[in-house]
Short mmCIF file of C-alpha atoms in Angstrom, two decimals:
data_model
loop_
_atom_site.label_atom_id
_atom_site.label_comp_id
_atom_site.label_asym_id
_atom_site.label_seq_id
_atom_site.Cartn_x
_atom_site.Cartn_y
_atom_site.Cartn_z
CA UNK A 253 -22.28 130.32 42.07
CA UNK A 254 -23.25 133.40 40.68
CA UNK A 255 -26.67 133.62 39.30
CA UNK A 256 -25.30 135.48 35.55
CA UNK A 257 -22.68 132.39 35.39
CA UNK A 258 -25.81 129.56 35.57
CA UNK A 259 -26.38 127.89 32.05
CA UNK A 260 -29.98 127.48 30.77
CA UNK A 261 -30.49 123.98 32.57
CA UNK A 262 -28.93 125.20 36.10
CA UNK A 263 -31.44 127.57 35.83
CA UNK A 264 -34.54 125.84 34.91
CA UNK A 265 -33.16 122.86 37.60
CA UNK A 266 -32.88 125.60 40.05
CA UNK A 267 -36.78 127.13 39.39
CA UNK A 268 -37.82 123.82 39.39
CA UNK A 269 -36.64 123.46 42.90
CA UNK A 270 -37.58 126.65 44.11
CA UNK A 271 -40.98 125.63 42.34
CA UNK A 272 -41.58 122.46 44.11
CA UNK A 273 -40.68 124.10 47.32
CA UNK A 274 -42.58 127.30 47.48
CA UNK A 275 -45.64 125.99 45.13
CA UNK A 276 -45.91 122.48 45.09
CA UNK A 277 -48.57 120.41 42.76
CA UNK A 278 -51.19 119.65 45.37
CA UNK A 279 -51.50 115.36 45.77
CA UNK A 280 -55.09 115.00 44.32
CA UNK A 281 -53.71 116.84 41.27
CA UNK A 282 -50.92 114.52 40.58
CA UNK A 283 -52.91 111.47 41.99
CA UNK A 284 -55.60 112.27 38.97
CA UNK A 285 -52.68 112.57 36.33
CA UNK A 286 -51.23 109.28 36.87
CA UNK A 287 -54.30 107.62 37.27
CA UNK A 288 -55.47 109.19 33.89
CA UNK A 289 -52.57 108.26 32.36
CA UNK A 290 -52.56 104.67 33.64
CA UNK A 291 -56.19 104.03 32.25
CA UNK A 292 -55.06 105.33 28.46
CA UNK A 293 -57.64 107.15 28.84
CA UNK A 294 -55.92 110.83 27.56
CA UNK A 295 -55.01 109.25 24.33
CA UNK A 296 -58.14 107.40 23.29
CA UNK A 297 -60.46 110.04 24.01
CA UNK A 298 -61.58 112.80 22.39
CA UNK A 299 -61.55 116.71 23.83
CA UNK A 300 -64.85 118.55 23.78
CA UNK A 301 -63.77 122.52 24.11
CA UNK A 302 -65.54 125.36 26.08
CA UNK A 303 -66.93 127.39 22.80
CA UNK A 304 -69.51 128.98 24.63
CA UNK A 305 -70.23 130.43 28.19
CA UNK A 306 -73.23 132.66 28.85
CA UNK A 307 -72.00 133.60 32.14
CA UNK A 308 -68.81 135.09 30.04
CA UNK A 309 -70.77 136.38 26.85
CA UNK A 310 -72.53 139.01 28.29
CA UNK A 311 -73.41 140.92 24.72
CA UNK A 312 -75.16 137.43 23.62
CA UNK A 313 -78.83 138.25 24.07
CA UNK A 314 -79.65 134.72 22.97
CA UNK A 315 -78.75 133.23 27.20
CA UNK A 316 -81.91 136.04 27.80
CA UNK A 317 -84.38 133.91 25.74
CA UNK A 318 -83.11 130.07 26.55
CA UNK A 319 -81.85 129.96 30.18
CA UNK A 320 -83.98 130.34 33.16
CA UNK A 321 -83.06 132.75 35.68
CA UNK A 322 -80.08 131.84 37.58
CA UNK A 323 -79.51 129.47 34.93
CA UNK A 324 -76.19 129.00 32.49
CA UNK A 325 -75.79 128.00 29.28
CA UNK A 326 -72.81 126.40 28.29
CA UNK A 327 -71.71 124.06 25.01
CA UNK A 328 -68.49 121.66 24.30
CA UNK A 329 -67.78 121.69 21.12
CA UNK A 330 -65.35 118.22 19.77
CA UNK A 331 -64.84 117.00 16.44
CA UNK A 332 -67.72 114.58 16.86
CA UNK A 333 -70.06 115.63 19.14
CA UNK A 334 -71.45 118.98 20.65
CA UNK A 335 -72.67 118.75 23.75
CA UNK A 336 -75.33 121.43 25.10
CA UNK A 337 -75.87 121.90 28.78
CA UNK A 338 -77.92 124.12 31.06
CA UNK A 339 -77.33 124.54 34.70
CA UNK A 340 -79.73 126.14 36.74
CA UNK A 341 -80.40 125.49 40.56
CA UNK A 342 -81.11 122.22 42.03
CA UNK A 343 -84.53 121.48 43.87
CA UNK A 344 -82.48 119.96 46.43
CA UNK A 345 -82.51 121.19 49.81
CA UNK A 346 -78.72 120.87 49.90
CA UNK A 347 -76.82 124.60 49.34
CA UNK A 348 -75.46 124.99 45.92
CA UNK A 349 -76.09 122.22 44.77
CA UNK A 350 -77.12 122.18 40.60
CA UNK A 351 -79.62 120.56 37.97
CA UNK A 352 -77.81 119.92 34.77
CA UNK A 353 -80.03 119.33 31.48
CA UNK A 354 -78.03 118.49 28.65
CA UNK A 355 -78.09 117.51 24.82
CA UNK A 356 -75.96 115.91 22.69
CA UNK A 357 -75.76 116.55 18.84
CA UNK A 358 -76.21 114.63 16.94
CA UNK A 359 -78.86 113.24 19.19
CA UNK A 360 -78.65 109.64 19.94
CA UNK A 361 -78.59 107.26 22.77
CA UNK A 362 -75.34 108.12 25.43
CA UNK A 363 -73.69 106.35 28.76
CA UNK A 364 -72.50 110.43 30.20
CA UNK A 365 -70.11 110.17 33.17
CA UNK A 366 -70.57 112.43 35.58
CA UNK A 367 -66.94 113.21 37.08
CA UNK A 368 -66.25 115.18 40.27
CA UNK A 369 -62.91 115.59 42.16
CA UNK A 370 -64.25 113.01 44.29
CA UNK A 371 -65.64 110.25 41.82
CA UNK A 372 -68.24 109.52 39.66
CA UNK A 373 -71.54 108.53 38.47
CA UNK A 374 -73.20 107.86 35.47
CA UNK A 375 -76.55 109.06 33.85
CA UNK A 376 -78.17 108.59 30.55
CA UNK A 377 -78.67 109.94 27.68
CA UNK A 378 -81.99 109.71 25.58
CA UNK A 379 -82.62 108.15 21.87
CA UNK A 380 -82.57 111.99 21.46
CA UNK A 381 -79.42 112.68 23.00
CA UNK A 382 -81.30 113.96 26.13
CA UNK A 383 -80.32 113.67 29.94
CA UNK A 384 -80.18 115.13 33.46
CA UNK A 385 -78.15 115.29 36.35
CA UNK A 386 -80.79 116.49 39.12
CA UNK A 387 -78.11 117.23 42.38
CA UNK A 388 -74.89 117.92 41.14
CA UNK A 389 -72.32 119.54 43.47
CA UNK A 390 -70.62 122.39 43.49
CA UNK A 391 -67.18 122.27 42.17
CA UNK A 392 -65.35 121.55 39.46
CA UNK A 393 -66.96 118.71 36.97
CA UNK A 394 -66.31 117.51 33.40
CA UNK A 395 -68.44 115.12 31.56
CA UNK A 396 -67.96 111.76 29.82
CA UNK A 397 -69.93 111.11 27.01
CA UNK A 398 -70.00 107.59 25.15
CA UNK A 399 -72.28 107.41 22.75
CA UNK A 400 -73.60 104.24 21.24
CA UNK A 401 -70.85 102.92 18.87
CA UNK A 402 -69.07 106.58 18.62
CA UNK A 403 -65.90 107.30 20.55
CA UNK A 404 -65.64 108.47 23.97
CA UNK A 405 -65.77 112.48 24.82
CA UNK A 406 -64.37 114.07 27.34
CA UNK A 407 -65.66 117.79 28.53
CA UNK A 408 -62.97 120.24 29.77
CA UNK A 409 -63.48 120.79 33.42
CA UNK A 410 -65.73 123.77 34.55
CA UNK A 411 -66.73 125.13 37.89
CA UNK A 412 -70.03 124.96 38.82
#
C-alpha cells in the first residue's frame, strides 16, 4: 500500500507498530503502571508539582542563603500540602548516596513513603511536619505523604 493512500488509523496502527518494535516501553515501566492502577491508587491521590528547583533556578539567590553546599532545594507544591525538601550528601560511606530533610506545610504529624524503582520505605514526619531520610539512593524517587486525617500526596518523580 502506498504510504499517501493510508487513512489516519492505518497510520497511527502502523507507528504504533513501528513504535513497539524499534522503542519499546521497558517492563519495569509498564509493570509500575498496572500495578498503580490496580491499587486505585492514581485516582485517590493527590499530585504534588515540581514548582521549584534550585539546581534549575540559577538567578534565585535565595538556594545561596538556605542550602548547604552541594545541597538542593526543591518544593512540591499540591492543592493541600507543600512539601519542602533539601538534599544534600549523605554521611554514608556508600557513593552517591543522599540525606533528605524535608517539611511539610502546614506542619503536622505525616506517615512519608519513601518510593524508589525498587520499593519502599517509610519515615516520619514530626508534630511539625518535620522528617529525614538519612541514605537515600541515587535514582529516581517520589514521595508519599499521608498526613494525619488529610488525603494522601503523591510527589512527581525526581532524580536524585
Amino acid at each position: 500500500m502506498n504510504e499517501m493512500s493510508l487513512s489516519d488509523d492505518e497510520l497511527m496502527a502502523e507507528l504504533t507498530l513501528l513504535a513497539a518494535r524499534f522503542d519499546p516501553v521497558p517492563a519495569e515501566v509498564v509493570t509500575k503502571a498496572q500495578s498503580s492502577y490496580a491499587s486505585g491508587s492514581a485516582w485517590d491521590t493527590a499530585l504534588a508539582k515540581l514548582v521549584y528547583d534550585s539546581t534549575t533556578d540559577q538567578n534565585d539567590t535565595r538556594a545561596l542563603v538556605r542550602a548547604g553546599p552541594g545541597a538542593r532545594d526543591l518544593t512540591f507544591q499540591a492543592p493541600e500540602l507543600t512539601i519542602e525538601v533539601e538534599i544534600g550528601p549523605s554521611d554514608s560511606s556508600r557513593q552517591g548516596h543522599c540525606q533528605i530533610l524535608g517539611q511539610l506545610v502546614p506542619a503536622g504529624a505525616a506517615s512519608i513513603e519513601v518510593r524508589l524503582p525498587g520499593g519502599s520505605f517509610l519515615v516520619r514526619a514530626d508534630d511539625l511536619g518535620r522528617f529525614a531520610v538519612e541514605d537515600a539512593p541515587p535514582g529516581p524517587i517520589s514521595l508519599r505523604c499521608t498526613p494525619a486525617g488529610t488525603a494522601t500526596t503523591d510527589t512527581e518523580w525526581i532524580l536524585i
